[in-house]
């Protein structure tokens, strides 16, 4: 990765850092527990890491680029995960992990045409993600490299956003069916709730963790 000092610019109450202009299209952000910030670079299929305390900005181009980056998540252990879904089946579908200490990438290639979308790590370090084009959710265990997939009960559901509660239950949205769904990996069972508003398009899902422990 390329590391450089990114001098901040104060604009009113805001602090701004410029990224490499050739690495454009900043899209997703996720704070690391250590106070640093990870972000994706949508147009150039790269990822960046900013330390606001030192103003050191490091950027990497993904080795298996695909055609987009959809989400980035810090694991709290110094790594960041991101997906490269193939838009219109134009490239590889991957889940990738970058280790800034070594500049090494770990790449998991996902089934063709799945278009992996939003993803999240559970409290055991496993990665759950939606597979928008094929109506499935998936899980990769980085410790064993085992990929597990489950078909969503509603056909043509287009699952999009996903999150995991501390009790292990997985929640996700069904963009095309206007539903919120719950998946229990301990029993491999699903529950679904239809959105009450006519034509409601469920897109993002969040949890109040203190109510679901």
JSON list of C-alpha atoms in Angstrom, two decimals:
[
{"chain": "A", "resi": 1, "resn": "UNK", "atom": "CA", "xyz": [0.00, 0.00, 0.00]},
{"chain": "A", "resi": 2, "resn": "UNK", "atom": "CA", "xyz": [1.02, 3.59, -0.53]},
{"chain": "A", "resi": 3, "resn": "UNK", "atom": "CA", "xyz": [1.25, 5.61, 2.71]},
{"chain": "A", "resi": 4, "resn": "UNK", "atom": "CA", "xyz": [1.58, 9.38, 2.86]},
{"chain": "A", "resi": 5, "resn": "UNK", "atom": "CA", "xyz": [0.84, 12.28, 5.15]},
{"chain": "A", "resi": 6, "resn": "UNK", "atom": "CA", "xyz": [-2.55, 13.81, 4.34]},
{"chain": "A", "resi": 7, "resn": "UNK", "atom": "CA", "xyz": [-2.57, 17.30, 5.80]},
{"chain": "A", "resi": 8, "resn": "UNK", "atom": "CA", "xyz": [-6.05, 18.14, 7.07]},
{"chain": "A", "resi": 9, "resn": "UNK", "atom": "CA", "xyz": [-7.90, 21.25, 5.97]},
{"chain": "A", "resi": 10, "resn": "UNK", "atom": "CA", "xyz": [-10.26, 23.02, 8.36]},
{"chain": "A", "resi": 11, "resn": "UNK", "atom": "CA", "xyz": [-13.49, 24.14, 6.72]},
{"chain": "A", "resi": 12, "resn": "UNK", "atom": "CA", "xyz": [-15.65, 25.77, 9.35]},
{"chain": "A", "resi": 13, "resn": "UNK", "atom": "CA", "xyz": [-16.37, 23.06, 11.93]},
{"chain": "A", "resi": 14, "resn": "UNK", "atom": "CA", "xyz": [-15.23, 20.32, 9.56]},
{"chain": "A", "resi": 15, "resn": "UNK", "atom": "CA", "xyz": [-11.84, 18.69, 9.05]},
{"chain": "A", "resi": 16, "resn": "UNK", "atom": "CA", "xyz": [-11.16, 17.34, 5.55]},
{"chain": "A", "resi": 17, "resn": "UNK", "atom": "CA", "xyz": [-8.43, 15.06, 4.22]},
{"chain": "A", "resi": 18, "resn": "UNK", "atom": "CA", "xyz": [-7.72, 14.79, 0.50]},
{"chain": "A", "resi": 19, "resn": "UNK", "atom": "CA", "xyz": [-7.27, 11.31, -0.94]},
{"chain": "A", "resi": 20, "resn": "UNK", "atom": "CA", "xyz": [-5.25, 10.50, -4.05]},
{"chain": "A", "resi": 21, "resn": "UNK", "atom": "CA", "xyz": [-7.21, 12.08, -6.93]},
{"chain": "A", "resi": 22, "resn": "UNK", "atom": "CA", "xyz": [-6.51, 8.99, -9.06]},
{"chain": "A", "resi": 23, "resn": "UNK", "atom": "CA", "xyz": [-8.21, 6.85, -6.37]},
{"chain": "A", "resi": 24, "resn": "UNK", "atom": "CA", "xyz": [-11.59, 8.50, -6.62]},
{"chain": "A", "resi": 25, "resn": "UNK", "atom": "CA", "xyz": [-15.13, 7.69, -5.63]},
{"chain": "A", "resi": 26, "resn": "UNK", "atom": "CA", "xyz": [-14.97, 7.30, -1.85]},
{"chain": "A", "resi": 27, "resn": "UNK", "atom": "CA", "xyz": [-18.09, 5.36, -0.90]},
{"chain": "A", "resi": 28, "resn": "UNK", "atom": "CA", "xyz": [-18.26, 3.30, 2.31]},
{"chain": "A", "resi": 29, "resn": "UNK", "atom": "CA", "xyz": [-16.79, 4.12, 5.73]},
{"chain": "A", "resi": 30, "resn": "UNK", "atom": "CA", "xyz": [-16.23, 2.10, 8.89]},
{"chain": "A", "resi": 31, "resn": "UNK", "atom": "CA", "xyz": [-14.42, 3.22, 12.05]},
{"chain": "A", "resi": 32, "resn": "UNK", "atom": "CA", "xyz": [-11.91, 0.85, 13.61]},
{"chain": "A", "resi": 33, "resn": "UNK", "atom": "CA", "xyz": [-12.05, 0.46, 17.41]},
{"chain": "A", "resi": 34, "resn": "UNK", "atom": "CA", "xyz": [-8.53, 1.89, 17.56]},
{"chain": "A", "resi": 35, "resn": "UNK", "atom": "CA", "xyz": [-9.81, 5.27, 16.34]},
{"chain": "A", "resi": 36, "resn": "UNK", "atom": "CA", "xyz": [-8.69, 4.98, 12.74]},
{"chain": "A", "resi": 37, "resn": "UNK", "atom": "CA", "xyz": [-11.00, 4.94, 9.74]},
{"chain": "A", "resi": 38, "resn": "UNK", "atom": "CA", "xyz": [-11.38, 2.52, 6.83]},
{"chain": "A", "resi": 39, "resn": "UNK", "atom": "CA", "xyz": [-13.04, 3.56, 3.58]},
{"chain": "A", "resi": 40, "resn": "UNK", "atom": "CA", "xyz": [-13.68, 2.16, 0.11]},
{"chain": "A", "resi": 41, "resn": "UNK", "atom": "CA", "xyz": [-12.81, 3.79, -3.22]},
{"chain": "A", "resi": 42, "resn": "UNK", "atom": "CA", "xyz": [-15.67, 2.79, -5.44]},
{"chain": "A", "resi": 43, "resn": "UNK", "atom": "CA", "xyz": [-14.49, 3.90, -8.87]},
{"chain": "A", "resi": 44, "resn": "UNK", "atom": "CA", "xyz": [-10.92, 2.57, -8.67]},
{"chain": "A", "resi": 45, "resn": "UNK", "atom": "CA", "xyz": [-11.79, -0.56, -6.68]},
{"chain": "A", "resi": 46, "resn": "UNK", "atom": "CA", "xyz": [-9.48, 0.31, -3.81]},
{"chain": "A", "resi": 47, "resn": "UNK", "atom": "CA", "xyz": [-9.52, 0.69, -0.05]},
{"chain": "A", "resi": 48, "resn": "UNK", "atom": "CA", "xyz": [-8.03, 3.31, 2.23]},
{"chain": "A", "resi": 49, "resn": "UNK", "atom": "CA", "xyz": [-7.06, 3.68, 5.87]},
{"chain": "A", "resi": 50, "resn": "UNK", "atom": "CA", "xyz": [-6.78, 7.03, 7.66]},
{"chain": "A", "resi": 51, "resn": "UNK", "atom": "CA", "xyz": [-5.29, 7.67, 11.08]},
{"chain": "A", "resi": 52, "resn": "UNK", "atom": "CA", "xyz": [-6.72, 11.07, 12.13]},
{"chain": "A", "resi": 53, "resn": "UNK", "atom": "CA", "xyz": [-4.24, 11.26, 15.02]},
{"chain": "A", "resi": 54, "resn": "UNK", "atom": "CA", "xyz": [-1.18, 11.18, 12.75]},
{"chain": "A", "resi": 55, "resn": "UNK", "atom": "CA", "xyz": [-2.78, 12.18, 9.40]},
{"chain": "A", "resi": 56, "resn": "UNK", "atom": "CA", "xyz": [-1.23, 9.11, 7.77]},
{"chain": "A", "resi": 57, "resn": "UNK", "atom": "CA", "xyz": [-3.35, 7.94, 4.84]},
{"chain": "A", "resi": 58, "resn": "UNK", "atom": "CA", "xyz": [-2.69, 4.54, 3.24]},
{"chain": "A", "resi": 59, "resn": "UNK", "atom": "CA", "xyz": [-4.39, 3.28, 0.07]},
{"chain": "A", "resi": 60, "resn": "UNK", "atom": "CA", "xyz": [-4.44, -0.06, -1.71]},
{"chain": "A", "resi": 61, "resn": "UNK", "atom": "CA", "xyz": [-5.87, -1.24, -5.03]},
{"chain": "A", "resi": 62, "resn": "UNK", "atom": "CA", "xyz": [-7.75, -4.51, -4.70]},
{"chain": "A", "resi": 63, "resn": "UNK", "atom": "CA", "xyz": [-5.82, -7.36, -6.37]},
{"chain": "A", "resi": 64, "resn": "UNK", "atom": "CA", "xyz": [-9.05, -9.00, -7.58]},
{"chain": "A", "resi": 65, "resn": "UNK", "atom": "CA", "xyz": [-10.90, -5.87, -8.61]},
{"chain": "A", "resi": 66, "resn": "UNK", "atom": "CA", "xyz": [-14.32, -6.95, -9.88]},
{"chain": "A", "resi": 67, "resn": "UNK", "atom": "CA", "xyz": [-16.38, -3.98, -11.02]},
{"chain": "A", "resi": 68, "resn": "UNK", "atom": "CA", "xyz": [-17.28, -2.26, -7.72]},
{"chain": "A", "resi": 69, "resn": "UNK", "atom": "CA", "xyz": [-16.78, -2.33, -3.96]},
{"chain": "A", "resi": 70, "resn": "UNK", "atom": "CA", "xyz": [-19.88, -2.79, -1.84]},
{"chain": "A", "resi": 71, "resn": "UNK", "atom": "CA", "xyz": [-19.14, -2.11, 1.81]},
{"chain": "A", "resi": 72, "resn": "UNK", "atom": "CA", "xyz": [-16.11, -2.22, 4.10]},
{"chain": "A", "resi": 73, "resn": "UNK", "atom": "CA", "xyz": [-15.94, -3.48, 7.68]},
{"chain": "A", "resi": 74, "resn": "UNK", "atom": "CA", "xyz": [-13.11, -3.34, 10.23]},
{"chain": "A", "resi": 75, "resn": "UNK", "atom": "CA", "xyz": [-12.76, -6.50, 12.30]},
{"chain": "A", "resi": 76, "resn": "UNK", "atom": "CA", "xyz": [-11.14, -4.84, 15.34]},
{"chain": "A", "resi": 77, "resn": "UNK", "atom": "CA", "xyz": [-8.02, -6.96, 14.84]},
{"chain": "A", "resi": 78, "resn": "UNK", "atom": "CA", "xyz": [-6.30, -4.59, 12.44]},
{"chain": "A", "resi": 79, "resn": "UNK", "atom": "CA", "xyz": [-7.88, -5.93, 9.23]},
{"chain": "A", "resi": 80, "resn": "UNK", "atom": "CA", "xyz": [-10.68, -4.74, 6.98]},
{"chain": "A", "resi": 81, "resn": "UNK", "atom": "CA", "xyz": [-13.07, -6.82, 4.87]},
{"chain": "A", "resi": 82, "resn": "UNK", "atom": "CA", "xyz": [-14.82, -5.71, 1.69]},
{"chain": "A", "resi": 83, "resn": "UNK", "atom": "CA", "xyz": [-16.72, -7.25, -1.22]},
{"chain": "A", "resi": 84, "resn": "UNK", "atom": "CA", "xyz": [-16.27, -6.76, -4.96]},
{"chain": "A", "resi": 85, "resn": "UNK", "atom": "CA", "xyz": [-19.58, -7.68, -6.55]},
{"chain": "A", "resi": 86, "resn": "UNK", "atom": "CA", "xyz": [-19.62, -8.21, -10.29]},
{"chain": "A", "resi": 87, "resn": "UNK", "atom": "CA", "xyz": [-22.09, -5.72, -11.71]},
{"chain": "A", "resi": 88, "resn": "UNK", "atom": "CA", "xyz": [-23.88, -7.24, -14.72]},
{"chain": "A", "resi": 89, "resn": "UNK", "atom": "CA", "xyz": [-21.67, -10.30, -14.30]},
{"chain": "A", "resi": 90, "resn": "UNK", "atom": "CA", "xyz": [-18.67, -8.38, -15.61]},
{"chain": "A", "resi": 91, "resn": "UNK", "atom": "CA", "xyz": [-16.00, -9.78, -13.30]},
{"chain": "A", "resi": 92, "resn": "UNK", "atom": "CA", "xyz": [-15.25, -11.87, -10.22]},
{"chain": "A", "resi": 93, "resn": "UNK", "atom": "CA", "xyz": [-17.41, -11.85, -7.12]},
{"chain": "A", "resi": 94, "resn": "UNK", "atom": "CA", "xyz": [-15.12, -11.82, -4.09]},
{"chain": "A", "resi": 95, "resn": "UNK", "atom": "CA", "xyz": [-14.85, -11.22, -0.39]},
{"chain": "A", "resi": 96, "resn": "UNK", "atom": "CA", "xyz": [-11.44, -9.78, 0.46]},
{"chain": "A", "resi": 97, "resn": "UNK", "atom": "CA", "xyz": [-9.47, -8.95, 3.60]},
{"chain": "A", "resi": 98, "resn": "UNK", "atom": "CA", "xyz": [-6.54, -6.54, 3.73]},
{"chain": "A", "resi": 99, "resn": "UNK", "atom": "CA", "xyz": [-3.84, -6.71, 6.41]},
{"chain": "A", "resi": 100, "resn": "UNK", "atom": "CA", "xyz": [-2.16, -3.30, 6.62]},
{"chain": "A", "resi": 101, "resn": "UNK", "atom": "CA", "xyz": [0.72, -4.68, 8.68]},
{"chain": "A", "resi": 102, "resn": "UNK", "atom": "CA", "xyz": [1.85, -6.92, 5.79]},
{"chain": "A", "resi": 103, "resn": "UNK", "atom": "CA", "xyz": [0.02, -5.35, 2.80]},
{"chain": "A", "resi": 104, "resn": "UNK", "atom": "CA", "xyz": [-1.33, -8.84, 2.11]},
{"chain": "A", "resi": 105, "resn": "UNK", "atom": "CA", "xyz": [-4.81, -9.58, 0.79]},
{"chain": "A", "resi": 106, "resn": "UNK", "atom": "CA", "xyz": [-6.83, -12.73, 1.45]},
{"chain": "A", "resi": 107, "resn": "UNK", "atom": "CA", "xyz": [-9.36, -13.41, -1.31]},
{"chain": "A", "resi": 108, "resn": "UNK", "atom": "CA", "xyz": [-12.38, -15.68, -1.21]},
{"chain": "A", "resi": 109, "resn": "UNK", "atom": "CA", "xyz": [-13.97, -16.17, -4.64]},
{"chain": "A", "resi": 110, "resn": "UNK", "atom": "CA", "xyz": [-17.75, -16.46, -4.47]},
{"chain": "A", "resi": 111, "resn": "UNK", "atom": "CA", "xyz": [-20.06, -18.26, -6.91]},
{"chain": "A", "resi": 112, "resn": "UNK", "atom": "CA", "xyz": [-20.47, -16.61, -10.32]},
{"chain": "A", "resi": 113, "resn": "UNK", "atom": "CA", "xyz": [-23.35, -14.18, -10.65]},
{"chain": "A", "resi": 114, "resn": "UNK", "atom": "CA", "xyz": [-24.11, -13.93, -6.93]},
{"chain": "A", "resi": 115, "resn": "UNK", "atom": "CA", "xyz": [-23.42, -10.16, -6.64]},
{"chain": "A", "resi": 116, "resn": "UNK", "atom": "CA", "xyz": [-22.42, -10.17, -2.95]},
{"chain": "A", "resi": 117, "resn": "UNK", "atom": "CA", "xyz": [-23.80, -7.09, -1.27]},
{"chain": "A", "resi": 118, "resn": "UNK", "atom": "CA", "xyz": [-23.77, -5.68, 2.23]},
{"chain": "A", "resi": 119, "resn": "UNK", "atom": "CA", "xyz": [-22.06, -7.81, 4.86]},
{"chain": "A", "resi": 120, "resn": "UNK", "atom": "CA", "xyz": [-21.17, -7.84, 8.54]},
{"chain": "A", "resi": 121, "resn": "UNK", "atom": "CA", "xyz": [-19.00, -9.82, 10.94]},
{"chain": "A", "resi": 122, "resn": "UNK", "atom": "CA", "xyz": [-20.70, -11.67, 13.76]},
{"chain": "A", "resi": 123, "resn": "UNK", "atom": "CA", "xyz": [-19.30, -11.76, 17.28]},
{"chain": "A", "resi": 124, "resn": "UNK", "atom": "CA", "xyz": [-17.28, -14.91, 16.50]},
{"chain": "A", "resi": 125, "resn": "UNK", "atom": "CA", "xyz": [-15.53, -13.35, 13.51]},
{"chain": "A", "resi": 126, "resn": "UNK", "atom": "CA", "xyz": [-17.58, -15.06, 10.80]},
{"chain": "A", "resi": 127, "resn": "UNK", "atom": "CA", "xyz": [-18.65, -12.94, 7.82]},
{"chain": "A", "resi": 128, "resn": "UNK", "atom": "CA", "xyz": [-22.32, -12.87, 6.79]},
{"chain": "A", "resi": 129, "resn": "UNK", "atom": "CA", "xyz": [-23.30, -11.31, 3.47]},
{"chain": "A", "resi": 130, "resn": "UNK", "atom": "CA", "xyz": [-26.24, -11.07, 1.10]},
{"chain": "A", "resi": 131, "resn": "UNK", "atom": "CA", "xyz": [-26.19, -12.56, -2.42]},
{"chain": "A", "resi": 132, "resn": "UNK", "atom": "CA", "xyz": [-28.51, -10.16, -4.18]},
{"chain": "A", "resi": 133, "resn": "UNK", "atom": "CA", "xyz": [-28.84, -11.75, -7.62]},
{"chain": "A", "resi": 134, "resn": "UNK", "atom": "CA", "xyz": [-29.53, -15.30, -6.45]},
{"chain": "A", "resi": 135, "resn": "UNK", "atom": "CA", "xyz": [-31.74, -14.73, -3.39]},
{"chain": "A", "resi": 136, "resn": "UNK", "atom": "CA", "xyz": [-29.37, -16.18, -0.81]},
{"chain": "A", "resi": 137, "resn": "UNK", "atom": "CA", "xyz": [-27.39, -15.21, 2.23]},
{"chain": "A", "resi": 138, "resn": "UNK", "atom": "CA", "xyz": [-23.91, -16.55, 2.79]},
{"chain": "A", "resi": 139, "resn": "UNK", "atom": "CA", "xyz": [-21.33, -16.98, 5.52]},
{"chain": "A", "resi": 140, "resn": "UNK", "atom": "CA", "xyz": [-17.58, -17.40, 5.37]},
{"chain": "A", "resi": 141, "resn": "UNK", "atom": "CA", "xyz": [-15.54, -18.53, 8.35]},
{"chain": "A", "resi": 142, "resn": "UNK", "atom": "CA", "xyz": [-12.09, -16.96, 7.82]},
{"chain": "A", "resi": 143, "resn": "UNK", "atom": "CA", "xyz": [-10.58, -19.43, 10.28]},
{"chain": "A", "resi": 144, "resn": "UNK", "atom": "CA", "xyz": [-11.57, -22.46, 8.16]},
{"chain": "A", "resi": 145, "resn": "UNK", "atom": "CA", "xyz": [-12.36, -20.87, 4.75]},
{"chain": "A", "resi": 146, "resn": "UNK", "atom": "CA", "xyz": [-15.71, -22.70, 4.78]},
{"chain": "A", "resi": 147, "resn": "UNK", "atom": "CA", "xyz": [-18.46, -21.04, 2.71]},
{"chain": "A", "resi": 148, "resn": "UNK", "atom": "CA", "xyz": [-22.07, -21.80, 3.67]},
{"chain": "A", "resi": 149, "resn": "UNK", "atom": "CA", "xyz": [-25.13, -20.58, 1.75]},
{"chain": "A", "resi": 150, "resn": "UNK", "atom": "CA", "xyz": [-28.83, -20.51, 2.56]},
{"chain": "A", "resi": 151, "resn": "UNK", "atom": "CA", "xyz": [-31.68, -19.82, 0.13]},
{"chain": "A", "resi": 152, "resn": "UNK", "atom": "CA", "xyz": [-34.12, -17.13, 1.29]},
{"chain": "A", "resi": 153, "resn": "UNK", "atom": "CA", "xyz": [-37.67, -18.59, 1.50]},
{"chain": "A", "resi": 154, "resn": "UNK", "atom": "CA", "xyz": [-39.26, -15.90, -0.69]},
{"chain": "A", "resi": 155, "resn": "UNK", "atom": "CA", "xyz": [-38.39, -16.32, -4.36]},
{"chain": "A", "resi": 156, "resn": "UNK", "atom": "CA", "xyz": [-36.82, -13.34, -6.18]},
{"chain": "A", "resi": 157, "resn": "UNK", "atom": "CA", "xyz": [-36.37, -11.59, -2.85]},
{"chain": "A", "resi": 158, "resn": "UNK", "atom": "CA", "xyz": [-33.13, -9.69, -3.71]},
{"chain": "A", "resi": 159, "resn": "UNK", "atom": "CA", "xyz": [-31.69, -9.63, -0.17]},
{"chain": "A", "resi": 160, "resn": "UNK", "atom": "CA", "xyz": [-29.67, -6.45, 0.37]},
{"chain": "A", "resi": 161, "resn": "UNK", "atom": "CA", "xyz": [-28.68, -5.13, 3.80]},
{"chain": "A", "resi": 162, "resn": "UNK", "atom": "CA", "xyz": [-27.70, -7.47, 6.64]},
{"chain": "A", "resi": 163, "resn": "UNK", "atom": "CA", "xyz": [-26.74, -7.26, 10.30]},
{"chain": "A", "resi": 164, "resn": "UNK", "atom": "CA", "xyz": [-26.07, -9.67, 13.17]},
{"chain": "A", "resi": 165, "resn": "UNK", "atom": "CA", "xyz": [-27.28, -9.41, 16.76]},
{"chain": "A", "resi": 166, "resn": "UNK", "atom": "CA", "xyz": [-25.13, -10.38, 19.76]},
{"chain": "A", "resi": 167, "resn": "UNK", "atom": "CA", "xyz": [-27.34, -13.45, 20.26]},
{"chain": "A", "resi": 168, "resn": "UNK", "atom": "CA", "xyz": [-26.30, -14.73, 16.81]},
{"chain": "A", "resi": 169, "resn": "UNK", "atom": "CA", "xyz": [-29.54, -14.02, 14.97]},
{"chain": "A", "resi": 170, "resn": "UNK", "atom": "CA", "xyz": [-29.09, -12.56, 11.49]},
{"chain": "A", "resi": 171, "resn": "UNK", "atom": "CA", "xyz": [-31.43, -9.88, 10.11]},
{"chain": "A", "resi": 172, "resn": "UNK", "atom": "CA", "xyz": [-31.65, -8.71, 6.50]},
{"chain": "A", "resi": 173, "resn": "UNK", "atom": "CA", "xyz": [-33.88, -6.84, 4.08]},
{"chain": "A", "resi": 174, "resn": "UNK", "atom": "CA", "xyz": [-35.65, -8.27, 1.02]},
{"chain": "A", "resi": 175, "resn": "UNK", "atom": "CA", "xyz": [-35.60, -5.45, -1.49]},
{"chain": "A", "resi": 176, "resn": "UNK", "atom": "CA", "xyz": [-38.03, -6.96, -3.96]},
{"chain": "A", "resi": 177, "resn": "UNK", "atom": "CA", "xyz": [-40.47, -8.49, -1.47]},
{"chain": "A", "resi": 178, "resn": "UNK", "atom": "CA", "xyz": [-40.76, -5.52, 0.93]},
{"chain": "A", "resi": 179, "resn": "UNK", "atom": "CA", "xyz": [-39.85, -7.71, 3.88]},
{"chain": "A", "resi": 180, "resn": "UNK", "atom": "CA", "xyz": [-37.56, -7.86, 6.90]},
{"chain": "A", "resi": 181, "resn": "UNK", "atom": "CA", "xyz": [-36.21, -11.34, 7.56]},
{"chain": "A", "resi": 182, "resn": "UNK", "atom": "CA", "xyz": [-34.56, -13.13, 10.45]},
{"chain": "A", "resi": 183, "resn": "UNK", "atom": "CA", "xyz": [-32.24, -16.13, 10.09]},
{"chain": "A", "resi": 184, "resn": "UNK", "atom": "CA", "xyz": [-31.21, -18.40, 12.94]},
{"chain": "A", "resi": 185, "resn": "UNK", "atom": "CA", "xyz": [-27.94, -20.16, 12.01]},
{"chain": "A", "resi": 186, "resn": "UNK", "atom": "CA", "xyz": [-28.27, -22.51, 14.98]},
{"chain": "A", "resi": 187, "resn": "UNK", "atom": "CA", "xyz": [-31.47, -24.02, 13.57]},
{"chain": "A", "resi": 188, "resn": "UNK", "atom": "CA", "xyz": [-31.17, -22.99, 9.88]},
{"chain": "A", "resi": 189, "resn": "UNK", "atom": "CA", "xyz": [-34.63, -21.41, 10.07]},
{"chain": "A", "resi": 190, "resn": "UNK", "atom": "CA", "xyz": [-36.05, -18.17, 8.71]},
{"chain": "A", "resi": 191, "resn": "UNK", "atom": "CA", "xyz": [-38.81, -15.78, 9.78]},
{"chain": "A", "resi": 192, "resn": "UNK", "atom": "CA", "xyz": [-40.12, -12.98, 7.56]},
{"chain": "A", "resi": 193, "resn": "UNK", "atom": "CA", "xyz": [-42.21, -9.87, 8.21]},
{"chain": "A", "resi": 194, "resn": "UNK", "atom": "CA", "xyz": [-44.01, -7.99, 5.45]},
{"chain": "A", "resi": 195, "resn": "UNK", "atom": "CA", "xyz": [-43.63, -4.21, 5.55]},
{"chain": "A", "resi": 196, "resn": "UNK", "atom": "CA", "xyz": [-47.06, -2.67, 6.29]},
{"chain": "A", "resi": 197, "resn": "UNK", "atom": "CA", "xyz": [-46.80, 0.23, 3.82]},
{"chain": "A", "resi": 198, "resn": "UNK", "atom": "CA", "xyz": [-47.95, -0.62, 0.29]},
{"chain": "A", "resi": 199, "resn": "UNK", "atom": "CA", "xyz": [-44.99, -0.80, -2.07]},
{"chain": "A", "resi": 200, "resn": "UNK", "atom": "CA", "xyz": [-42.44, -0.19, 0.71]},
{"chain": "A", "resi": 201, "resn": "UNK", "atom": "CA", "xyz": [-38.92, -1.00, -0.48]},
{"chain": "A", "resi": 202, "resn": "UNK", "atom": "CA", "xyz": [-36.90, -2.33, 2.47]},
{"chain": "A", "resi": 203, "resn": "UNK", "atom": "CA", "xyz": [-33.29, -1.27, 2.01]},
{"chain": "A", "resi": 204, "resn": "UNK", "atom": "CA", "xyz": [-31.33, -0.85, 5.26]},
{"chain": "A", "resi": 205, "resn": "UNK", "atom": "CA", "xyz": [-31.61, -2.61, 8.62]},
{"chain": "A", "resi": 206, "resn": "UNK", "atom": "CA", "xyz": [-30.14, -1.73, 12.02]},
{"chain": "A", "resi": 207, "resn": "UNK", "atom": "CA", "xyz": [-30.44, -3.20, 15.49]},
{"chain": "A", "resi": 208, "resn": "UNK", "atom": "CA", "xyz": [-30.65, -1.80, 18.99]},
{"chain": "A", "resi": 209, "resn": "UNK", "atom": "CA", "xyz": [-28.29, -4.37, 20.43]},
{"chain": "A", "resi": 210, "resn": "UNK", "atom": "CA", "xyz": [-29.32, -3.92, 24.05]},
{"chain": "A", "resi": 211, "resn": "UNK", "atom": "CA", "xyz": [-32.78, -5.20, 23.17]},
{"chain": "A", "resi": 212, "resn": "UNK", "atom": "CA", "xyz": [-31.58, -8.34, 21.40]},
{"chain": "A", "resi": 213, "resn": "UNK", "atom": "CA", "xyz": [-28.96, -9.81, 23.71]}
]
